[in-house]
PDB file of C-alpha atoms and ligand atoms in Angstrom:
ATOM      1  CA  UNK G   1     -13.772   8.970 -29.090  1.00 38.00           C
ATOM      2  CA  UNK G   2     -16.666   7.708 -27.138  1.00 42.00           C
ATOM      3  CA  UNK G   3     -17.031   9.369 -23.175  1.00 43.00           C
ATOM      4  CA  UNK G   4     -19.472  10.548 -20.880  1.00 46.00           C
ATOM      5  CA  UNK G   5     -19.758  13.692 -19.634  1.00 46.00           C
ATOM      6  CA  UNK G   6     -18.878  12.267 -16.306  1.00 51.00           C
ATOM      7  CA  UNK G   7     -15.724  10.429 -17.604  1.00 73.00           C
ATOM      8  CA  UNK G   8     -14.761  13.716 -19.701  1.00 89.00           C
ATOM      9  CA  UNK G   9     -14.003  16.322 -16.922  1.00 93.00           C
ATOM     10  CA  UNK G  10     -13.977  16.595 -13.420  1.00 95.00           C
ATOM     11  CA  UNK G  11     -14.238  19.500 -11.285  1.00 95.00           C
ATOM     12  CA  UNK G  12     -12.940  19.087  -7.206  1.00 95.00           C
ATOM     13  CA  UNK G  13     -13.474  21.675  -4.903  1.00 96.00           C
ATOM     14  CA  UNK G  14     -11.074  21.108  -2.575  1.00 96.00           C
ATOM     15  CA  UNK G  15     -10.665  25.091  -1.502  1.00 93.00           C
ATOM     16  CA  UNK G  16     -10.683  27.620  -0.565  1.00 96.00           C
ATOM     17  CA  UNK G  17      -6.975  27.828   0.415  1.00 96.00           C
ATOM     18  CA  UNK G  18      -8.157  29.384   4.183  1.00 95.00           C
ATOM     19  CA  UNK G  19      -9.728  26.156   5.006  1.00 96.00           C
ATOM     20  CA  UNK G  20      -7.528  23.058   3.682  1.00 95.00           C
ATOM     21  CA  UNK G  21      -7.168  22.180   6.873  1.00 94.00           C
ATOM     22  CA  UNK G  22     -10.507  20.405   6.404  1.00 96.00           C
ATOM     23  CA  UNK G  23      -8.654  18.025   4.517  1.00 96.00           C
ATOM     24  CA  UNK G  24      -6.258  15.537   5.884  1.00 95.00           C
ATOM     25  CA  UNK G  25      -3.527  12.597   4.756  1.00 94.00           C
ATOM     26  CA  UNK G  26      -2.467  10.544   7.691  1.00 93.00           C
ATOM     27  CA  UNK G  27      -0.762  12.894  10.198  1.00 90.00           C
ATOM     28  CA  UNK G  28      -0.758  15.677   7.702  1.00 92.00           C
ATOM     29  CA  UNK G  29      -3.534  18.126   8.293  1.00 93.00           C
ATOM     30  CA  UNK G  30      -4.412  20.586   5.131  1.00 96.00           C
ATOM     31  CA  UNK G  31      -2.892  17.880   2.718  1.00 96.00           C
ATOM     32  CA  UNK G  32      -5.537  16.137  -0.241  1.00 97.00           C
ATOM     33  CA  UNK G  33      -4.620  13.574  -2.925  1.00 97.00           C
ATOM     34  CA  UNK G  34      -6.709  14.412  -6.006  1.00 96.00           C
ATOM     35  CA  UNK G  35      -6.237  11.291  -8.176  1.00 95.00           C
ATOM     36  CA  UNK G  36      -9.073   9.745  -7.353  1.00 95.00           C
ATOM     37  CA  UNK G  37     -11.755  12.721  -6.933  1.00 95.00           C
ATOM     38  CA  UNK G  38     -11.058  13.475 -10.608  1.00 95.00           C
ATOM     39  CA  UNK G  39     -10.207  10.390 -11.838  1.00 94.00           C
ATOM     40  CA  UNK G  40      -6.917  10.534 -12.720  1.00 94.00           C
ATOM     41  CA  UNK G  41      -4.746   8.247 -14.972  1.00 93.00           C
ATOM     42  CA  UNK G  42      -1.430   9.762 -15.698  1.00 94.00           C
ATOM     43  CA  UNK G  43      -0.693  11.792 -13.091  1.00 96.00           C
ATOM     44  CA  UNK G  44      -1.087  12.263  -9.535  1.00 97.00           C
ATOM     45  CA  UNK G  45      -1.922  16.277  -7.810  1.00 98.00           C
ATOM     46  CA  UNK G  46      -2.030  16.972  -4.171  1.00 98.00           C
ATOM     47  CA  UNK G  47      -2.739  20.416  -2.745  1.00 98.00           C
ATOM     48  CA  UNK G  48      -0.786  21.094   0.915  1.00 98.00           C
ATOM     49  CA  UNK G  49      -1.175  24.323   3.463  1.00 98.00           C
ATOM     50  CA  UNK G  50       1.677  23.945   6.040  1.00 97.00           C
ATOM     51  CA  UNK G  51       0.789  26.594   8.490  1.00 96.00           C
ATOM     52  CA  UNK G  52       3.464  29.057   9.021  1.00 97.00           C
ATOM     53  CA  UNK G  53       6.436  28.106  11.090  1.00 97.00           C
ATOM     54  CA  UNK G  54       5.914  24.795  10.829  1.00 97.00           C
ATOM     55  CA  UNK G  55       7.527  21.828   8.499  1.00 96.00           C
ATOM     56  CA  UNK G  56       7.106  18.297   7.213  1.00 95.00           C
ATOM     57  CA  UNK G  57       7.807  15.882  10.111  1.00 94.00           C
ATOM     58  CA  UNK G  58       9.949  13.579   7.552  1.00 95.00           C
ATOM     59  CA  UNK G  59      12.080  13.330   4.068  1.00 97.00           C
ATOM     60  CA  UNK G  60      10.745  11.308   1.007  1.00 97.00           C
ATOM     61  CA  UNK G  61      11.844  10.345  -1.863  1.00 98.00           C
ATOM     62  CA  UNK G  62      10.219   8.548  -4.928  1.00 98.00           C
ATOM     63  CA  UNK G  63      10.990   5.230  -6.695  1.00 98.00           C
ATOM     64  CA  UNK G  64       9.106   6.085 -10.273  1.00 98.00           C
ATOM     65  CA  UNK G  65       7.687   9.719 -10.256  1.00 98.00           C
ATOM     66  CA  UNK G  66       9.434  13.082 -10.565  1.00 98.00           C
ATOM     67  CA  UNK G  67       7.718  15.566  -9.207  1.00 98.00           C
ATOM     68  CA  UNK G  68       6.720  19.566  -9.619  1.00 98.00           C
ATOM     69  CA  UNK G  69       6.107  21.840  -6.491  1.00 98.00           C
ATOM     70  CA  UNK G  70       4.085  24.817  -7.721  1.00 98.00           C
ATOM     71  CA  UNK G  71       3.962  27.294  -4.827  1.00 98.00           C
ATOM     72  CA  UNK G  72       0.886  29.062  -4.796  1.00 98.00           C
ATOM     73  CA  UNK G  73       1.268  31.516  -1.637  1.00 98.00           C
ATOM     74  CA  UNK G  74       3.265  32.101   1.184  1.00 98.00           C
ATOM     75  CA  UNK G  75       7.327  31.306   1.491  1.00 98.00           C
ATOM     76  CA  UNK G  76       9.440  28.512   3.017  1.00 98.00           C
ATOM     77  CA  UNK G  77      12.509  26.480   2.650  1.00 98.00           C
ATOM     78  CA  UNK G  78      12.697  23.259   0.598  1.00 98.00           C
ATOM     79  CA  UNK G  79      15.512  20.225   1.619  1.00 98.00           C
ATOM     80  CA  UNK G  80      16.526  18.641  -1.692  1.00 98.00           C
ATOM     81  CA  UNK G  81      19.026  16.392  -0.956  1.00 98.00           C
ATOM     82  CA  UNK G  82      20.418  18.102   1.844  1.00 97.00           C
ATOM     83  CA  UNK G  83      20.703  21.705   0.306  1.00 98.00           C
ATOM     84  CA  UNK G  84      18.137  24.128   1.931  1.00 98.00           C
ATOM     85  CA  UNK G  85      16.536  26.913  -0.253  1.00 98.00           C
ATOM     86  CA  UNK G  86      14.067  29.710  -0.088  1.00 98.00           C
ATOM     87  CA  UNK G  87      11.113  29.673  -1.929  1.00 98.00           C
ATOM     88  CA  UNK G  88       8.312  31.659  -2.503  1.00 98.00           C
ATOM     89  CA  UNK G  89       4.996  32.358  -4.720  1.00 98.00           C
ATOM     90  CA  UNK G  90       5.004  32.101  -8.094  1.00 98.00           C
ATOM     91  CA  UNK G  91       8.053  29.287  -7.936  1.00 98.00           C
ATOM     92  CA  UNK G  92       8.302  25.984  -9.147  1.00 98.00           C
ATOM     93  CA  UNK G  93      10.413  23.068  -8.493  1.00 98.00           C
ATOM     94  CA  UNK G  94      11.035  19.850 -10.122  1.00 98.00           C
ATOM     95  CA  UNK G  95      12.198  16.636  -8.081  1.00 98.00           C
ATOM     96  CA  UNK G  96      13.919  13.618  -9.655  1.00 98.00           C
ATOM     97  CA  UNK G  97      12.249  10.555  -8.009  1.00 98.00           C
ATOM     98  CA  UNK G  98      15.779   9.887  -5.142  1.00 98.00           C
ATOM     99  CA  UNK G  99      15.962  13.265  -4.241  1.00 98.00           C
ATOM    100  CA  UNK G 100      15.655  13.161  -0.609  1.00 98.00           C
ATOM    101  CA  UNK G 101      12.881  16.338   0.029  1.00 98.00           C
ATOM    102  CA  UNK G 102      10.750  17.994   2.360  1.00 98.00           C
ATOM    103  CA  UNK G 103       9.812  21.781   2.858  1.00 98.00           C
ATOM    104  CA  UNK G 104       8.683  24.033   5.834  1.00 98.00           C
ATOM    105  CA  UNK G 105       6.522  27.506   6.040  1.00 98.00           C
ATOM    106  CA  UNK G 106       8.556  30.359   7.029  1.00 98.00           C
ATOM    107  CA  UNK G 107       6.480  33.355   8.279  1.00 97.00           C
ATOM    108  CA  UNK G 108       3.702  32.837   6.188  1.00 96.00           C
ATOM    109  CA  UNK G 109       1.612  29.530   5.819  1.00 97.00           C
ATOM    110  CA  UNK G 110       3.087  27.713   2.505  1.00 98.00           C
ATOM    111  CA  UNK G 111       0.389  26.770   0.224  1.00 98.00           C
ATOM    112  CA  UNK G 112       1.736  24.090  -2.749  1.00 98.00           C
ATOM    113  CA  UNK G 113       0.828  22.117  -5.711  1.00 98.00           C
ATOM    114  CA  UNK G 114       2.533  18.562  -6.292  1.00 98.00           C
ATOM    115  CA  UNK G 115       2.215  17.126  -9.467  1.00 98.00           C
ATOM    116  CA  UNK G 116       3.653  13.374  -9.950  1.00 98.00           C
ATOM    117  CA  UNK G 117       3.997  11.627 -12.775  1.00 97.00           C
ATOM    118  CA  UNK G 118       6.017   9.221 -14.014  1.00 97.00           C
ATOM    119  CA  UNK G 119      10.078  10.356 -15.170  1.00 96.00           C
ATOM    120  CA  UNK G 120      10.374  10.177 -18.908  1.00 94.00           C
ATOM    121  CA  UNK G 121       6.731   9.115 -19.559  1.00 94.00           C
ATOM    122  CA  UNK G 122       6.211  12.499 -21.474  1.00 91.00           C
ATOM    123  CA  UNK G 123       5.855  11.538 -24.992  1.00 89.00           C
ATOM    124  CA  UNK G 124       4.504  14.685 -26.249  1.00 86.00           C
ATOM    125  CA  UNK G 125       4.247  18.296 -24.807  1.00 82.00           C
ATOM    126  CA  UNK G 126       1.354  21.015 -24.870  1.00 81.00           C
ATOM    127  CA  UNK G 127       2.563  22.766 -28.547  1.00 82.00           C
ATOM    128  CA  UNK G 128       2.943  18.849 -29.595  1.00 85.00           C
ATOM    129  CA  UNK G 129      -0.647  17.406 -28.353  1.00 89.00           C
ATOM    130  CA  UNK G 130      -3.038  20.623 -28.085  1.00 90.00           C
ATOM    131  CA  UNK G 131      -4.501  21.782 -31.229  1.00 91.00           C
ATOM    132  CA  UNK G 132      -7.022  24.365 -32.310  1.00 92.00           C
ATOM    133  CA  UNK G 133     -11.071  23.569 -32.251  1.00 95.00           C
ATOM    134  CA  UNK G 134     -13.770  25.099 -34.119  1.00 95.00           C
ATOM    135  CA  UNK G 135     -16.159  24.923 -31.185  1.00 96.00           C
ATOM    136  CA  UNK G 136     -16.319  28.367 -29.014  1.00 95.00           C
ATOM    137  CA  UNK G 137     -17.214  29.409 -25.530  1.00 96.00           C
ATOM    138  CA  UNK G 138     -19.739  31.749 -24.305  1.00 96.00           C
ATOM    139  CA  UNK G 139     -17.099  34.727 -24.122  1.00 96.00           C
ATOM    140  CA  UNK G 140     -15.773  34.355 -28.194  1.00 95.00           C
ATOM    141  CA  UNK G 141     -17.371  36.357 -30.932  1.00 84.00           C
TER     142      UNK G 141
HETATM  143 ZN1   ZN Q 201       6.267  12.937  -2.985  1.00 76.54          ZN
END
């Protein structure tokens, strides 16, 4: 396999979580795409703070991707398909592409992952595709 070191990894710096407000996506303040800071190809990561008490101003849905909500901090209420639910840290969601969604802070500012990628496109998972190396970091005797 032939790369550069460029092409092999990228590192954004799109934190810290206390000042993602820097970033923007239209009328969404403390939203950032990452696809094309690192150069992504299969999948699609944003990061969002919603300050607390305070919601998406519209519903979306998707025609290809499914996508994972990974909430970082804080606690809200997700609309999937018109059912409301709590969440809070440490949960994850997954959203078939014509799910109607959208989510809201409660009391504390929300702070989420959203990973896209395309439904069914998985052809192989981590156990599947990862495998063992020879080479070893710094910290391994
Ligand atoms: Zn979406």
């Amino acid at each position: 396999m032939e790369t550069s070191t460029t092409q092999a990894y990228r590192i954004a710096k799109f934190g810290p979580w206390s000042e993602m407000d820097r970033h923007r996506v239209g009328t969404l303040q403390g939203k950032v795409f990452a696809r094309e800071a690192l150069g992504l190809t299969g999948c699609e990561v944003s990061l969002h703070r919603m300050p607390a008490g305070t919601g998406m101003p519209f519903l979306h849905a998707h025609r290809q991707n499914e996508e994972v909500y990974l909430v970082v901090s804080g606690e809200g209420t997700f609309h999937l398909d018109g059912e409301e639910t709590a969440v809070s840290e440490g949960d994850v969601l997954r959203v078939s592409p014509p799910v109607a969604r959208g989510f809201r802070a409660g009391r504390q500012d929300l702070c989420l992952v959203c990973i896209q990628a395309k439904e069914g496109s998985l052809e192989q998972a981590t156990r599947d595709d990862g495998f063992l190396l020879d080479a070893k970091a710094s910290w391994m005797a």
